[in-house]
Amino acid sequence: MFLKRNLFLIFMCWLFTISPAGAQSFNNQKINQRVTLLAELKALYDISALPVYRSNTISAQISTYDTTGGNDDGFNGNYSFIRRNPDSTLVLFDVKGSGVINRIWTPTPTEDTLDFYIDDTTKPALSVNYKDLFSGKIFPFVKPLCGSQLGGNFCYFPILFQQRCIIIVRAKKTRFHQIQYRLFEKNALVKSFSSILSGEEKLALKKINLFWSKENKTVLDFMPGETALRTAASSFELVPGQTRSIFSLHQGGRITGIELSPSAAFEGLSKNIDIVIKWDDEKLPSVYCPIADFFGYAFGKRSMQGLLMGSKGNSNYCYIPMPFDRKATIELIYRSQPGSYPVRLNAKVYYTTQKRDAEREGKLYTSWRTEKPAAGKPYVFLETSGKGHYIGSILQAQGLTPGMTYFFEGDDSTIIDGENRVHGTGSEDYFNGGWYALLDCWDAKMSLPLHGALDYSLPYCRTGGYRFYLSDKLSFAKDIYHSIEHGPANNDVSVVYTSVSFYYSNSAVSKIVTPETVSTRVFIPDTLALYPQLLDYAVGESICAEAIGMYGTGGPNFNFTVNSDSKLRINLKDVLPGSYRLFVDYQEGEKGCFFSIWQRQTKLSEWISTEALAKKRIEQKYLCDIKIDELINTVTIRFKAVKQHEFFLNRLLLIKEH
């Protein structure tokens, strides 16, 4: 079999000439670009290099997305390989030229073997169990560059190749994956992948681990050895209607850190304190958005704790380097509205007087947007022209229809310099996660160094995520159009998206969206759908729960086997205080029982029978009115049955009364 596979690969190398996705001709250059593993690893811990352009580079991705425009992005494996070999193995990746694979992601790794053919197409340079690519057990694919969380598996270890890279999985079927890569100029000299690392390369891996894993980082961790660091610190009261400057410098330099505290001051549904950053004499701000959105809050609450920025303890932090030419200012604007009151704040801005190298570095810009995207059109993170690279996305996604978060089926898509270079397989996939609404997958907020979930709530039909790009930053020479769908296909799910996109560029911002009181207020839906799959519940006496499939509600349904003493208490601590009408979506059948609704020891509903001669779904039966507050935030379903019977629950609905 081994001989046959080698002969086949030799034949395929002769037969196929595979061009990389989005390939274009580079300008011929006399000086060869030199690329080493050490340089690629350095990009993962040397944050000072983040503003530096990558000229003569193509950023692209191969993924399993449904090329017909549907939502079969790996579910059935129809689009999950480039071609099938005669021995039924599958080619996942085949790119010619010199380049590097910066990121491999999948939510569906298997025990099958991955073969990486690098330059030499007759024998693999690496053969590894698919799951072990992310397990941290196989050197050099170690943590934290490789891991498994939030339902996804990710690998950021750079895999370099000089002439060609082919990835084959020894399986007859594979499902979801994304393989993001970069191509260098035609005459680049690349040190191709080897699993044997030099002492310097091992030291670089250790630096990444120490840097990413350090519990309490400061600005000095992002600028090791910097001796000229300066600090502009201030403590002040910010009153509604006021604009307050926290930093101003009338010479070239670079901001290396921003810290604002207390972070609790920016929580709440209004999000009416903005941050405004301006470079040089540009007409429009480079950054203009609510502070809560900038630092990765989720629907008015602190959430993100990423490597580059977020909230930790009672402080907000941002350590993204921001070089400028002649002038820089940072202001806070407190938009006045009824009920707003003065807040006491502390600000620290860290900077140096090392001005931007305009030939090598871009200025940092953001694009803040909040909107209900039109039906049939994707949501646009960023659309801009110039030279630069994209480095980060923060997204809050609020469904406007009660139920499952179907909007997160949408694929991301990136058109760079007029070519569709990157197309993803789903929204949580874009953030390195997978399988929303499933236990221990994309089901709650969680922060990792470069990506994470900001929130997940089925009752409120909302979620969010963030992702930052270091070694995999998306370079563009002329323009970039970065978008994401809202829905499985056709962009037809009604949502409100709020995002902040981060990028470096040589072109100033040409238009901005200005935060306003109406547009920045967190939307709170009146109707909440409580699915059994993510209910926080406790049981009394004997109850057996079984997830048994989907019956039109968008999620698994649960069948509870109960007796006359069974109780099912449901925790509603995440539901905002108020008065609600409670409805149930359930199924009648031969093994039905009696149930009623209680709050603590107070009976709220009559006894209701679910017994019937034939199966029948009751979609929305009114049960009772309930009140949720700080003292009472549970409901209990009590059961009656002569012998063990079944309670088939699809979901509960809460409709808030005004």
XYZ file of C-alpha atoms in Angstrom, residues 1-227:
227
model
C 0.000 0.000 0.000
C 2.842 2.382 0.879
C 4.518 1.824 -2.505
C 1.220 2.319 -4.324
C 0.592 5.571 -2.498
C 4.064 6.899 -3.371
C 3.659 5.974 -7.039
C 0.264 7.596 -7.054
C 1.608 10.819 -5.565
C 4.399 10.986 -8.153
C 1.783 10.588 -10.866
C -0.461 13.245 -9.310
C 2.400 15.716 -9.069
C 2.922 15.311 -12.818
C -0.789 15.451 -13.651
C -1.966 18.353 -11.504
C -0.752 21.906 -11.381
C -2.598 23.453 -8.461
C -2.606 27.247 -8.164
C -3.110 28.736 -4.700
C -6.414 30.371 -3.884
C -6.274 34.008 -4.860
C -2.840 33.651 -6.460
C -1.395 36.578 -8.321
C 2.029 37.416 -9.789
C 4.513 39.067 -7.489
C 6.823 41.766 -8.681
C 10.188 40.269 -9.506
C 12.771 41.353 -6.988
C 16.527 40.923 -7.033
C 16.865 40.459 -3.281
C 15.364 37.190 -2.128
C 13.021 37.223 0.852
C 14.336 34.929 3.601
C 11.793 33.171 5.811
C 12.590 31.065 8.859
C 10.607 29.320 11.550
C 12.280 31.587 14.098
C 10.874 34.680 12.367
C 7.381 33.156 12.160
C 7.431 32.219 15.848
C 8.668 35.676 16.796
C 5.501 37.166 15.293
C 3.554 35.300 17.990
C 5.314 36.989 20.915
C 6.880 40.193 19.559
C 3.796 42.430 19.574
C 5.900 45.485 18.658
C 6.042 44.135 15.084
C 2.260 44.119 14.699
C 2.159 47.471 12.772
C 4.796 46.276 10.249
C 3.525 45.681 6.703
C 3.996 42.356 4.960
C 4.740 43.353 1.390
C 4.680 40.862 -1.490
C 2.540 38.482 0.518
C -0.735 36.723 -0.262
C -3.039 35.772 2.632
C -5.545 33.033 1.769
C -7.508 30.101 3.148
C -8.828 26.731 2.021
C -11.936 25.554 3.844
C -14.863 23.170 3.575
C -17.501 25.806 2.808
C -20.471 24.930 0.634
C -19.505 26.346 -2.762
C -23.146 26.297 -3.924
C -24.067 28.952 -1.345
C -25.904 26.519 0.925
C -25.104 25.502 4.490
C -23.457 22.101 3.933
C -20.094 23.431 5.133
C -18.785 20.058 6.238
C -21.837 18.342 7.685
C -21.852 15.698 4.963
C -18.272 16.095 3.774
C -19.318 16.980 0.227
C -16.985 20.000 0.028
C -14.363 18.795 2.509
C -11.599 17.746 0.121
C -9.930 18.917 -3.072
C -9.857 15.464 -4.635
C -10.094 11.793 -3.713
C -7.095 9.564 -4.382
C -7.441 6.072 -5.929
C -6.836 4.555 -2.476
C -9.806 6.634 -1.133
C -7.606 8.971 0.911
C -8.537 12.633 0.662
C -6.424 15.617 -0.373
C -7.286 18.551 1.896
C -4.639 21.029 0.796
C -2.378 21.342 -2.239
C -0.582 24.623 -2.812
C 2.487 25.282 -4.949
C 5.012 28.009 -4.245
C 6.821 29.094 -1.113
C 4.654 29.789 1.907
C 3.530 28.983 5.415
C 0.417 27.496 6.980
C -0.377 29.806 9.915
C -3.585 28.265 11.215
C -5.436 24.961 11.056
C -8.892 24.730 12.634
C -11.486 21.965 12.893
C -14.326 20.956 15.230
C -14.262 17.406 13.863
C -10.790 15.850 14.193
C -10.614 12.065 13.994
C -8.204 9.267 14.848
C -7.156 9.155 11.176
C -3.638 10.085 10.088
C -2.727 13.368 8.434
C 0.214 13.216 6.007
C 2.029 16.481 5.259
C 4.047 16.303 2.033
C 6.386 19.291 2.071
C 8.448 19.957 -1.079
C 9.184 16.221 -1.454
C 5.971 14.657 -2.789
C 7.212 11.062 -2.479
C 7.196 10.792 1.308
C 5.544 12.796 4.064
C 7.634 15.146 6.176
C 5.093 14.649 8.946
C 2.476 12.010 9.705
C 0.327 12.682 12.735
C -2.941 11.528 14.267
C -5.471 14.234 13.361
C -6.550 14.722 17.003
C -2.954 14.873 18.197
C -2.302 17.917 16.032
C -4.228 19.813 18.733
C -3.627 17.698 21.852
C -0.262 19.191 22.813
C 1.235 15.690 23.024
C 3.213 15.739 19.766
C 6.199 18.080 19.535
C 6.407 20.753 18.172
C 2.592 21.122 18.142
C 2.468 22.207 21.761
C 0.239 24.383 23.904
C -0.721 27.190 23.901
C -0.231 27.409 20.110
C -2.349 24.288 19.724
C -5.418 23.406 21.743
C -9.075 22.443 22.003
C -11.728 24.720 23.510
C -15.168 26.161 22.789
C -15.976 23.210 20.528
C -13.079 23.953 18.163
C -9.513 22.719 17.720
C -6.782 25.103 16.594
C -3.130 24.934 15.585
C -1.021 28.088 15.140
C 2.360 26.367 14.808
C 3.873 27.652 11.508
C 4.327 24.965 8.845
C 6.749 26.327 6.234
C 7.333 25.045 2.712
C 9.682 26.111 -0.106
C 8.040 24.621 -3.196
C 4.780 22.878 -2.352
C 2.636 21.568 0.483
C 0.103 18.736 0.248
C -2.028 17.537 3.170
C -3.754 14.161 2.879
C -6.034 12.516 5.431
C -6.092 8.724 5.404
C -9.866 8.521 5.600
C -12.801 8.043 3.273
C -14.675 10.960 4.836
C -13.745 14.132 6.651
C -15.863 17.079 7.715
C -15.094 20.663 8.770
C -11.739 22.410 8.499
C -10.068 25.710 7.681
C -6.425 25.943 6.610
C -5.132 29.508 6.494
C -1.832 30.173 4.770
C 0.433 32.847 3.345
C 2.451 32.815 0.129
C 5.748 34.660 -0.215
C 7.322 36.287 -3.250
C 8.427 34.011 -6.062
C 12.136 33.987 -5.202
C 11.763 33.704 -1.434
C 14.168 31.434 0.421
C 12.214 29.387 2.968
C 13.476 27.010 5.635
C 10.916 24.224 5.235
C 9.203 22.435 8.118
C 11.106 20.001 10.288
C 9.902 18.445 13.527
C 13.457 18.797 14.847
C 13.889 22.316 16.209
C 17.071 24.212 16.924
C 17.872 25.554 20.373
C 16.776 29.053 19.328
C 13.487 27.748 17.943
C 12.754 25.835 21.142
C 13.525 28.972 23.128
C 11.034 30.906 20.947
C 8.335 28.312 21.726
C 9.112 28.722 25.413
C 8.837 32.514 25.113
C 5.382 32.172 23.545
C 4.236 29.870 26.317
C 5.528 32.137 29.088
C 4.124 35.279 27.460
C 0.668 33.936 26.602
C 0.287 32.095 29.892
C 1.441 34.831 32.278
C -1.423 35.578 34.654
C -0.994 39.302 35.324
C 0.620 41.018 32.359
C 1.696 44.656 32.267
C 2.686 46.921 29.405
C 6.339 45.938 30.046
C 5.557 42.355 29.002
C 4.690 43.712 25.572
C 7.842 45.832 25.354
C 10.669 43.805 26.908
C 13.843 45.836 27.231
C 12.147 49.170 26.528
C 13.867 51.882 28.581
